[in-house]
Amino acid sequence: MESDIPHTIVEDLERSSDLSPPRLDPARADFADAVLAGFARKPRSLPCRFFYDARGSALFEEITQLPEYYPTRAETALLETYGEEIAERMGDARVLVEFGSGSSRKTSLLLSALHRVSVYVPIDVAGESLAEAAEWLSERHDGLAIRPLVADFTKTRTLPIVARRPKLGFFSGSTIGNLTHAEARGFLVNAAHLLGRDASFLIGVDLKKDPAILIPAYNDKRGVTAAFNLNLLERINRELDGDIDLDLFAHDAVYDGIEGRIEMLLVSLASQTVRVLGRAFRFAKGERIHTENSHKYSIEEFQALARAAGWTPAHAWTDADRLFSLHLLRLA
Ligand SMILES: C[S@@+](CC[C@H](N)C(=O)[O-])C[C@H]1O[C@@H](n2cnc3c(N)ncnc32)[C@H](O)[C@@H]1O
């Protein structure tokens, strides 16, 4: 811990290291590039897709069970209540493509209603949870062909299947909220190309609401979300030869009413230097690393975004408390 180095020297310190990172495999190199760039910029930030190593994915599943974390319960209830209606409106697609599929628990509900789907393509960066989910689903859905794809869904340009019939997309958990509006629009444009003509797309989107409900969902009493956020630093220590003292960072979640989003942060509790792959980074006391955005949308805002990306909103379902929404979009 060092307390009194002025900022100008800090900048030099960050640029001064002449140690080149060792050669890494592509996944680690991707992580290393993101961390070194994210720590070098001000304000500091890290992409949230790196939360999901094996421990991060397990912690996310724990979050979904928390009393404060309403999105999973609300979205599951919508799928249970409206499953048949959703299936009727989605038409006779045989191929279901899911983006950020995680444990695929909600997918199982959807598949039970979509009787004609025979091929399922889950896309996720988390290889281990993808494999576990594929096994879990295959035990429950006889005859379903599962073709998992370990990939970044913002960069996926081809699918591991060829199918002439219309495809169905599924993007649950309000993961689309992790993208900025511009990124979300780009994602939807790409998804339209990927899914092709006459596709339908079912997207779970968290609704705007009182921050008194939102903030506890991202800062629970048991500290599971804090552990999830801090695991990103542990992952840096594990995979990128980091020396970050986890006791010197704290989890925080704030609501930005102008951007309409929850921001997850890691706050430096002291003036300190951390090292990653031989590079030194100075943090001032109180300095923040922005680790995740969770944008919230009204029904109309999300429909406008979908239209701007070339999709036609076909229907939207919400719960009585207006916590969460499920949007069905179509490609003309
Ligand atoms: C918020 S969780 C939602 C999981 C699941 N859909 C649900 O609703 O419970 C986000 C999921 O998306 C995956 N993910 C996040 N960013 C990704 C990206 N850029 N490309 C592919 N998968 C990503 C994570 O690994 C994780 O499984």
GROMACS .gro file of C-alpha atoms and ligand atoms in nm:
model
  359
    1MET     CA    1   0.000   0.000   0.000
    2GLU     CA    2   0.143   0.341  -0.097
    3SER     CA    3  -0.039   0.658  -0.017
    4ASP     CA    4   0.127   0.966  -0.154
    5ILE     CA    5   0.244   0.924  -0.513
    6PRO     CA    6   0.092   1.204  -0.724
    7HIS     CA    7  -0.117   1.117  -1.029
    8THR     CA    8   0.136   1.230  -1.294
    9ILE     CA    9   0.388   0.980  -1.158
   10VAL     CA   10   0.114   0.721  -1.149
   11GLU     CA   11   0.064   0.760  -1.524
   12ASP     CA   12   0.441   0.715  -1.583
   13LEU     CA   13   0.445   0.411  -1.360
   14GLU     CA   14   0.172   0.252  -1.571
   15ARG     CA   15   0.355   0.321  -1.895
   16SER     CA   16   0.705   0.252  -1.767
   17SER     CA   17   0.701  -0.127  -1.747
   18ASP     CA   18   0.910  -0.285  -2.021
   19LEU     CA   19   0.802  -0.639  -1.941
   20SER     CA   20   0.616  -0.784  -2.240
   21PRO     CA   21   0.335  -1.021  -2.145
   22PRO     CA   22   0.433  -1.387  -2.189
   23ARG     CA   23   0.275  -1.580  -2.477
   24LEU     CA   24  -0.074  -1.690  -2.381
   25ASP     CA   25  -0.336  -1.919  -2.530
   26PRO     CA   26  -0.608  -1.727  -2.724
   27ALA     CA   27  -0.866  -1.720  -2.441
   28ARG     CA   28  -0.610  -1.601  -2.184
   29ALA     CA   29  -0.465  -1.354  -2.435
   30ASP     CA   30  -0.815  -1.210  -2.488
   31PHE     CA   31  -0.858  -1.177  -2.111
   32ALA     CA   32  -0.507  -1.027  -2.074
   33ASP     CA   33  -0.568  -0.769  -2.349
   34ALA     CA   34  -0.899  -0.666  -2.190
   35VAL     CA   35  -0.753  -0.634  -1.839
   36LEU     CA   36  -0.437  -0.448  -1.943
   37ALA     CA   37  -0.641  -0.206  -2.159
   38GLY     CA   38  -0.919  -0.173  -1.898
   39PHE     CA   39  -0.674  -0.094  -1.617
   40ALA     CA   40  -0.480   0.152  -1.835
   41ARG     CA   41  -0.785   0.366  -1.924
   42LYS     CA   42  -0.951   0.622  -1.698
   43PRO     CA   43  -1.210   0.563  -1.572
   44ARG     CA   44  -1.104   0.199  -1.537
   45SER     CA   45  -1.336  -0.070  -1.665
   46LEU     CA   46  -1.345  -0.442  -1.739
   47PRO     CA   47  -1.584  -0.624  -1.979
   48CYS     CA   48  -1.847  -0.822  -1.787
   49ARG     CA   49  -1.815  -1.132  -2.007
   50PHE     CA   50  -1.504  -1.222  -1.803
   51PHE     CA   51  -1.716  -1.276  -1.488
   52TYR     CA   52  -1.809  -1.620  -1.614
   53ASP     CA   53  -1.527  -1.859  -1.536
   54ALA     CA   54  -1.641  -2.179  -1.355
   55ARG     CA   55  -1.662  -2.002  -1.016
   56GLY     CA   56  -1.830  -1.694  -1.164
   57SER     CA   57  -2.094  -1.906  -1.340
   58ALA     CA   58  -2.162  -2.097  -1.013
   59LEU     CA   59  -2.192  -1.767  -0.823
   60PHE     CA   60  -2.431  -1.633  -1.087
   61GLU     CA   61  -2.655  -1.939  -1.036
   62GLU     CA   62  -2.649  -1.862  -0.661
   63ILE     CA   63  -2.750  -1.502  -0.735
   64THR     CA   64  -3.053  -1.624  -0.928
   65GLN     CA   65  -3.181  -1.792  -0.606
   66LEU     CA   66  -3.147  -1.482  -0.386
   67PRO     CA   67  -3.464  -1.320  -0.245
   68GLU     CA   68  -3.350  -0.978  -0.373
   69TYR     CA   69  -3.279  -1.100  -0.728
   70TYR     CA   70  -3.627  -1.082  -0.881
   71PRO     CA   71  -3.534  -1.108  -1.258
   72THR     CA   72  -3.493  -1.488  -1.274
   73ARG     CA   73  -3.813  -1.556  -1.078
   74ALA     CA   74  -4.013  -1.302  -1.279
   75GLU     CA   75  -3.887  -1.430  -1.616
   76THR     CA   76  -3.939  -1.794  -1.518
   77ALA     CA   77  -4.297  -1.714  -1.410
   78LEU     CA   78  -4.363  -1.545  -1.747
   79LEU     CA   79  -4.235  -1.852  -1.932
   80GLU     CA   80  -4.447  -2.082  -1.716
   81THR     CA   81  -4.761  -1.871  -1.755
   82TYR     CA   82  -4.733  -1.784  -2.124
   83GLY     CA   83  -4.528  -2.079  -2.258
   84GLU     CA   84  -4.807  -2.216  -2.480
   85GLU     CA   85  -4.904  -1.873  -2.610
   86ILE     CA   86  -4.539  -1.792  -2.683
   87ALA     CA   87  -4.501  -2.124  -2.867
   88GLU     CA   88  -4.813  -2.056  -3.076
   89ARG     CA   89  -4.691  -1.711  -3.170
   90MET     CA   90  -4.340  -1.835  -3.250
   91GLY     CA   91  -4.458  -2.058  -3.534
   92ASP     CA   92  -4.314  -2.388  -3.647
   93ALA     CA   93  -3.940  -2.335  -3.602
   94ARG     CA   94  -3.729  -2.650  -3.557
   95VAL     CA   95  -3.406  -2.479  -3.448
   96LEU     CA   96  -3.363  -2.281  -3.126
   97VAL     CA   97  -3.051  -2.063  -3.095
   98GLU     CA   98  -2.982  -1.923  -2.749
   99PHE     CA   99  -2.740  -1.639  -2.673
  100GLY     CA  100  -2.570  -1.640  -2.328
  101SER     CA  101  -2.749  -1.963  -2.238
  102GLY     CA  102  -2.573  -2.022  -1.901
  103SER     CA  103  -2.736  -2.313  -1.715
  104SER     CA  104  -3.024  -2.337  -1.973
  105ARG     CA  105  -3.276  -2.383  -1.688
  106LYS     CA  106  -3.529  -2.145  -1.844
  107THR     CA  107  -3.468  -2.297  -2.186
  108SER     CA  108  -3.606  -2.624  -2.060
  109LEU     CA  109  -3.940  -2.451  -1.989
  110LEU     CA  110  -3.943  -2.301  -2.337
  111LEU     CA  111  -3.851  -2.632  -2.502
  112SER     CA  112  -4.137  -2.806  -2.319
  113ALA     CA  113  -4.377  -2.566  -2.493
  114LEU     CA  114  -4.198  -2.565  -2.831
  115HIS     CA  115  -4.284  -2.922  -2.927
  116ARG     CA  116  -4.142  -2.903  -3.279
  117VAL     CA  117  -3.791  -2.781  -3.192
  118SER     CA  118  -3.542  -3.063  -3.257
  119VAL     CA  119  -3.210  -2.875  -3.266
  120TYR     CA  120  -3.077  -2.648  -2.992
  121VAL     CA  121  -2.770  -2.426  -3.036
  122PRO     CA  122  -2.661  -2.267  -2.705
  123ILE     CA  123  -2.392  -1.998  -2.741
  124ASP     CA  124  -2.192  -1.892  -2.436
  125VAL     CA  125  -1.838  -1.786  -2.344
  126ALA     CA  126  -1.848  -2.013  -2.040
  127GLY     CA  127  -1.740  -2.350  -2.185
  128GLU     CA  128  -1.779  -2.550  -1.864
  129SER     CA  129  -2.132  -2.437  -1.785
  130LEU     CA  130  -2.224  -2.488  -2.151
  131ALA     CA  131  -2.113  -2.854  -2.131
  132GLU     CA  132  -2.296  -2.908  -1.799
  133ALA     CA  133  -2.613  -2.743  -1.933
  134ALA     CA  134  -2.603  -2.958  -2.250
  135GLU     CA  135  -2.586  -3.274  -2.037
  136TRP     CA  136  -2.864  -3.153  -1.803
  137LEU     CA  137  -3.092  -3.069  -2.099
  138SER     CA  138  -3.026  -3.388  -2.293
  139GLU     CA  139  -3.146  -3.588  -1.990
  140ARG     CA  140  -3.475  -3.397  -1.997
  141HIS     CA  141  -3.549  -3.354  -2.368
  142ASP     CA  142  -3.540  -3.683  -2.553
  143GLY     CA  143  -3.425  -3.665  -2.912
  144LEU     CA  144  -3.308  -3.303  -2.889
  145ALA     CA  145  -2.986  -3.251  -3.087
  146ILE     CA  146  -2.764  -3.007  -2.894
  147ARG     CA  147  -2.487  -2.822  -3.078
  148PRO     CA  148  -2.312  -2.596  -2.821
  149LEU     CA  149  -2.092  -2.313  -2.939
  150VAL     CA  150  -1.830  -2.161  -2.705
  151ALA     CA  151  -1.812  -1.808  -2.842
  152ASP     CA  152  -1.865  -1.439  -2.780
  153PHE     CA  153  -2.222  -1.378  -2.899
  154THR     CA  154  -2.134  -1.022  -3.007
  155LYS     CA  155  -1.882  -1.167  -3.253
  156THR     CA  156  -2.060  -1.483  -3.370
  157ARG     CA  157  -2.102  -1.470  -3.749
  158THR     CA  158  -2.189  -1.833  -3.830
  159LEU     CA  159  -2.380  -2.113  -3.660
  160PRO     CA  160  -2.259  -2.474  -3.629
  161ILE     CA  161  -2.567  -2.598  -3.819
  162VAL     CA  162  -2.734  -2.554  -4.157
  163ALA     CA  163  -3.112  -2.530  -4.148
  164ARG     CA  164  -3.355  -2.413  -4.413
  165ARG     CA  165  -3.652  -2.369  -4.181
  166PRO     CA  166  -3.698  -2.044  -3.985
  167LYS     CA  167  -3.496  -2.024  -3.669
  168LEU     CA  168  -3.590  -1.908  -3.327
  169GLY     CA  169  -3.366  -1.695  -3.109
  170PHE     CA  170  -3.376  -1.680  -2.729
  171PHE     CA  171  -3.186  -1.426  -2.517
  172SER     CA  172  -3.285  -1.450  -2.152
  173GLY     CA  173  -3.185  -1.303  -1.816
  174SER     CA  174  -3.186  -0.946  -1.949
  175THR     CA  175  -2.829  -1.012  -2.061
  176ILE     CA  176  -2.902  -0.766  -2.345
  177GLY     CA  177  -2.900  -0.501  -2.069
  178ASN     CA  178  -2.526  -0.561  -2.023
  179LEU     CA  179  -2.472  -0.402  -2.364
  180THR     CA  180  -2.485  -0.026  -2.423
  181HIS     CA  181  -2.773   0.088  -2.646
  182ALA     CA  182  -2.539   0.107  -2.946
  183GLU     CA  183  -2.395  -0.238  -2.872
  184ALA     CA  184  -2.745  -0.382  -2.821
  185ARG     CA  185  -2.853  -0.246  -3.158
  186GLY     CA  186  -2.540  -0.394  -3.322
  187PHE     CA  187  -2.608  -0.726  -3.149
  188LEU     CA  188  -2.970  -0.732  -3.275
  189VAL     CA  189  -2.858  -0.650  -3.632
  190ASN     CA  190  -2.605  -0.935  -3.620
  191ALA     CA  191  -2.862  -1.172  -3.467
  192ALA     CA  192  -3.095  -1.095  -3.758
  193HIS     CA  193  -2.824  -1.207  -4.005
  194LEU     CA  194  -2.742  -1.512  -3.797
  195LEU     CA  195  -3.103  -1.630  -3.752
  196GLY     CA  196  -3.203  -1.546  -4.110
  197ARG     CA  197  -3.532  -1.497  -4.292
  198ASP     CA  198  -3.861  -1.534  -4.106
  199ALA     CA  199  -3.686  -1.574  -3.771
  200SER     CA  200  -3.853  -1.500  -3.437
  201PHE     CA  201  -3.660  -1.379  -3.136
  202LEU     CA  202  -3.771  -1.403  -2.771
  203ILE     CA  203  -3.581  -1.163  -2.545
  204GLY     CA  204  -3.609  -1.119  -2.167
  205VAL     CA  205  -3.567  -0.755  -2.071
  206ASP     CA  206  -3.563  -0.605  -1.723
  207LEU     CA  207  -3.803  -0.313  -1.684
  208LYS     CA  208  -3.730   0.032  -1.542
  209LYS     CA  209  -3.842   0.053  -1.179
  210ASP     CA  210  -3.783   0.208  -0.839
  211PRO     CA  211  -3.408   0.201  -0.752
  212ALA     CA  212  -3.515   0.078  -0.406
  213ILE     CA  213  -3.598  -0.256  -0.578
  214LEU     CA  214  -3.314  -0.244  -0.831
  215ILE     CA  215  -3.016  -0.175  -0.606
  216PRO     CA  216  -3.064  -0.463  -0.357
  217ALA     CA  217  -3.091  -0.700  -0.656
  218TYR     CA  218  -2.728  -0.608  -0.734
  219ASN     CA  219  -2.610  -0.567  -0.373
  220ASP     CA  220  -2.765  -0.849  -0.171
  221LYS     CA  221  -2.744  -0.890   0.204
  222ARG     CA  222  -2.556  -1.221   0.191
  223GLY     CA  223  -2.282  -1.070  -0.025
  224VAL     CA  224  -2.313  -1.321  -0.311
  225THR     CA  225  -2.312  -1.045  -0.575
  226ALA     CA  226  -2.007  -0.893  -0.403
  227ALA     CA  227  -1.830  -1.231  -0.427
  228PHE     CA  228  -1.934  -1.254  -0.796
  229ASN     CA  229  -1.790  -0.908  -0.868
  230LEU     CA  230  -1.469  -0.966  -0.668
  231ASN     CA  231  -1.418  -1.301  -0.842
  232LEU     CA  232  -1.313  -1.099  -1.147
  233LEU     CA  233  -1.009  -0.979  -0.950
  234GLU     CA  234  -0.947  -1.333  -0.821
  235ARG     CA  235  -0.960  -1.453  -1.181
  236ILE     CA  236  -0.697  -1.192  -1.273
  237ASN     CA  237  -0.478  -1.321  -0.989
  238ARG     CA  238  -0.531  -1.684  -1.097
  239GLU     CA  239  -0.495  -1.649  -1.471
  240LEU     CA  240  -0.285  -1.338  -1.527
  241ASP     CA  241  -0.031  -1.362  -1.250
  242GLY     CA  242  -0.196  -1.079  -1.058
  243ASP     CA  243  -0.117  -0.975  -0.703
  244ILE     CA  244  -0.443  -0.794  -0.621
  245ASP     CA  245  -0.533  -0.787  -0.251
  246LEU     CA  246  -0.908  -0.858  -0.252
  247ASP     CA  247  -0.945  -0.701   0.092
  248LEU     CA  248  -0.845  -0.369  -0.063
  249PHE     CA  249  -1.140  -0.361  -0.306
  250ALA     CA  250  -1.512  -0.345  -0.228
  251HIS     CA  251  -1.820  -0.421  -0.436
  252ASP     CA  252  -2.072  -0.144  -0.504
  253ALA     CA  253  -2.382  -0.106  -0.723
  254VAL     CA  254  -2.537   0.229  -0.815
  255TYR     CA  255  -2.831   0.331  -1.034
  256ASP     CA  256  -2.763   0.594  -1.301
  257GLY     CA  257  -3.106   0.742  -1.369
  258ILE     CA  258  -2.991   0.930  -1.681
  259GLU     CA  259  -2.848   0.622  -1.851
  260GLY     CA  260  -3.125   0.407  -1.699
  261ARG     CA  261  -2.881   0.145  -1.577
  262ILE     CA  262  -2.732  -0.026  -1.275
  263GLU     CA  263  -2.354   0.001  -1.270
  264MET     CA  264  -2.148  -0.255  -1.080
  265LEU     CA  265  -1.821  -0.123  -0.947
  266LEU     CA  266  -1.513  -0.236  -0.759
  267VAL     CA  267  -1.389   0.046  -0.538
  268SER     CA  268  -1.027   0.072  -0.427
  269LEU     CA  269  -1.025   0.104  -0.047
  270ALA     CA  270  -0.670   0.244  -0.038
  271SER     CA  271  -0.409   0.409  -0.250
  272GLN     CA  272  -0.230   0.105  -0.389
  273THR     CA  273  -0.035  -0.050  -0.673
  274VAL     CA  274  -0.146  -0.378  -0.829
  275ARG     CA  275   0.051  -0.589  -1.073
  276VAL     CA  276  -0.085  -0.789  -1.365
  277LEU     CA  277   0.144  -0.984  -1.599
  278GLY     CA  278   0.436  -0.777  -1.475
  279ARG     CA  279   0.264  -0.441  -1.540
  280ALA     CA  280   0.204  -0.204  -1.247
  281PHE     CA  281  -0.117  -0.005  -1.207
  282ARG     CA  282  -0.167   0.263  -0.943
  283PHE     CA  283  -0.511   0.304  -0.790
  284ALA     CA  284  -0.609   0.606  -0.582
  285LYS     CA  285  -0.820   0.550  -0.273
  286GLY     CA  286  -1.185   0.558  -0.382
  287GLU     CA  287  -1.102   0.496  -0.751
  288ARG     CA  288  -1.352   0.268  -0.924
  289ILE     CA  289  -1.335  -0.014  -1.177
  290HIS     CA  290  -1.661  -0.028  -1.374
  291THR     CA  291  -1.733  -0.399  -1.419
  292GLU     CA  292  -2.092  -0.424  -1.548
  293ASN     CA  293  -2.384  -0.225  -1.685
  294SER     CA  294  -2.741  -0.350  -1.656
  295HIS     CA  295  -2.959  -0.126  -1.870
  296LYS     CA  296  -3.330  -0.116  -1.792
  297TYR     CA  297  -3.591  -0.047  -2.060
  298SER     CA  298  -3.956   0.047  -2.074
  299ILE     CA  299  -4.156  -0.169  -2.318
  300GLU     CA  300  -4.166   0.119  -2.568
  301GLU     CA  301  -3.793   0.191  -2.540
  302PHE     CA  302  -3.702  -0.169  -2.611
  303GLN     CA  303  -3.946  -0.193  -2.902
  304ALA     CA  304  -3.794   0.123  -3.053
  305LEU     CA  305  -3.444  -0.030  -3.018
  306ALA     CA  306  -3.563  -0.352  -3.186
  307ARG     CA  307  -3.723  -0.157  -3.475
  308ALA     CA  308  -3.402   0.043  -3.523
  309ALA     CA  309  -3.219  -0.291  -3.564
  310GLY     CA  310  -3.464  -0.415  -3.830
  311TRP     CA  311  -3.691  -0.633  -3.610
  312THR     CA  312  -4.069  -0.600  -3.583
  313PRO     CA  313  -4.207  -0.618  -3.228
  314ALA     CA  314  -4.483  -0.882  -3.234
  315HIS     CA  315  -4.581  -0.903  -2.867
  316ALA     CA  316  -4.460  -0.823  -2.516
  317TRP     CA  317  -4.556  -1.003  -2.195
  318THR     CA  318  -4.509  -0.855  -1.846
  319ASP     CA  319  -4.598  -0.963  -1.494
  320ALA     CA  320  -4.861  -0.792  -1.277
  321ASP     CA  321  -4.590  -0.603  -1.080
  322ARG     CA  322  -4.426  -0.490  -1.405
  323LEU     CA  323  -4.088  -0.617  -1.295
  324PHE     CA  324  -3.980  -0.790  -1.616
  325SER     CA  325  -4.076  -0.820  -1.982
  326LEU     CA  326  -4.053  -1.087  -2.251
  327HIS     CA  327  -4.045  -0.948  -2.605
  328LEU     CA  328  -4.127  -1.145  -2.915
  329LEU     CA  329  -3.968  -0.994  -3.228
  330ARG     CA  330  -4.002  -1.103  -3.589
  331LEU     CA  331  -3.805  -1.058  -3.906
  332ALA     CA  332  -4.037  -0.967  -4.189
  333LIG     C1  333  -2.668  -1.292  -1.681
  333LIG     S1  334  -2.615  -1.452  -1.727
  333LIG     C2  335  -2.769  -1.518  -1.790
  333LIG     C3  336  -2.769  -1.667  -1.805
  333LIG     C4  337  -2.904  -1.727  -1.850
  333LIG     N1  338  -2.938  -1.680  -1.983
  333LIG     C5  339  -3.012  -1.687  -1.751
  333LIG     O1  340  -3.100  -1.610  -1.788
  333LIG     O2  341  -3.008  -1.739  -1.638
  333LIG     C6  342  -2.526  -1.417  -1.873
  333LIG     C7  343  -2.477  -1.537  -1.951
  333LIG     O3  344  -2.424  -1.491  -2.076
  333LIG     C8  345  -2.292  -1.536  -2.093
  333LIG     N2  346  -2.220  -1.427  -2.161
  333LIG     C9  347  -2.195  -1.303  -2.114
  333LIG     N3  348  -2.136  -1.228  -2.208
  333LIG    C10  349  -2.122  -1.309  -2.317
  333LIG    C11  350  -2.069  -1.288  -2.448
  333LIG     N4  351  -2.018  -1.172  -2.486
  333LIG     N5  352  -2.074  -1.392  -2.536
  333LIG    C12  353  -2.127  -1.513  -2.499
  333LIG     N6  354  -2.177  -1.537  -2.377
  333LIG    C13  355  -2.176  -1.436  -2.287
  333LIG    C14  356  -2.238  -1.567  -1.955
  333LIG     O4  357  -2.136  -1.665  -1.957
  333LIG    C15  358  -2.364  -1.614  -1.883
  333LIG     O5  359  -2.385  -1.751  -1.899
   0.00000   0.00000   0.00000
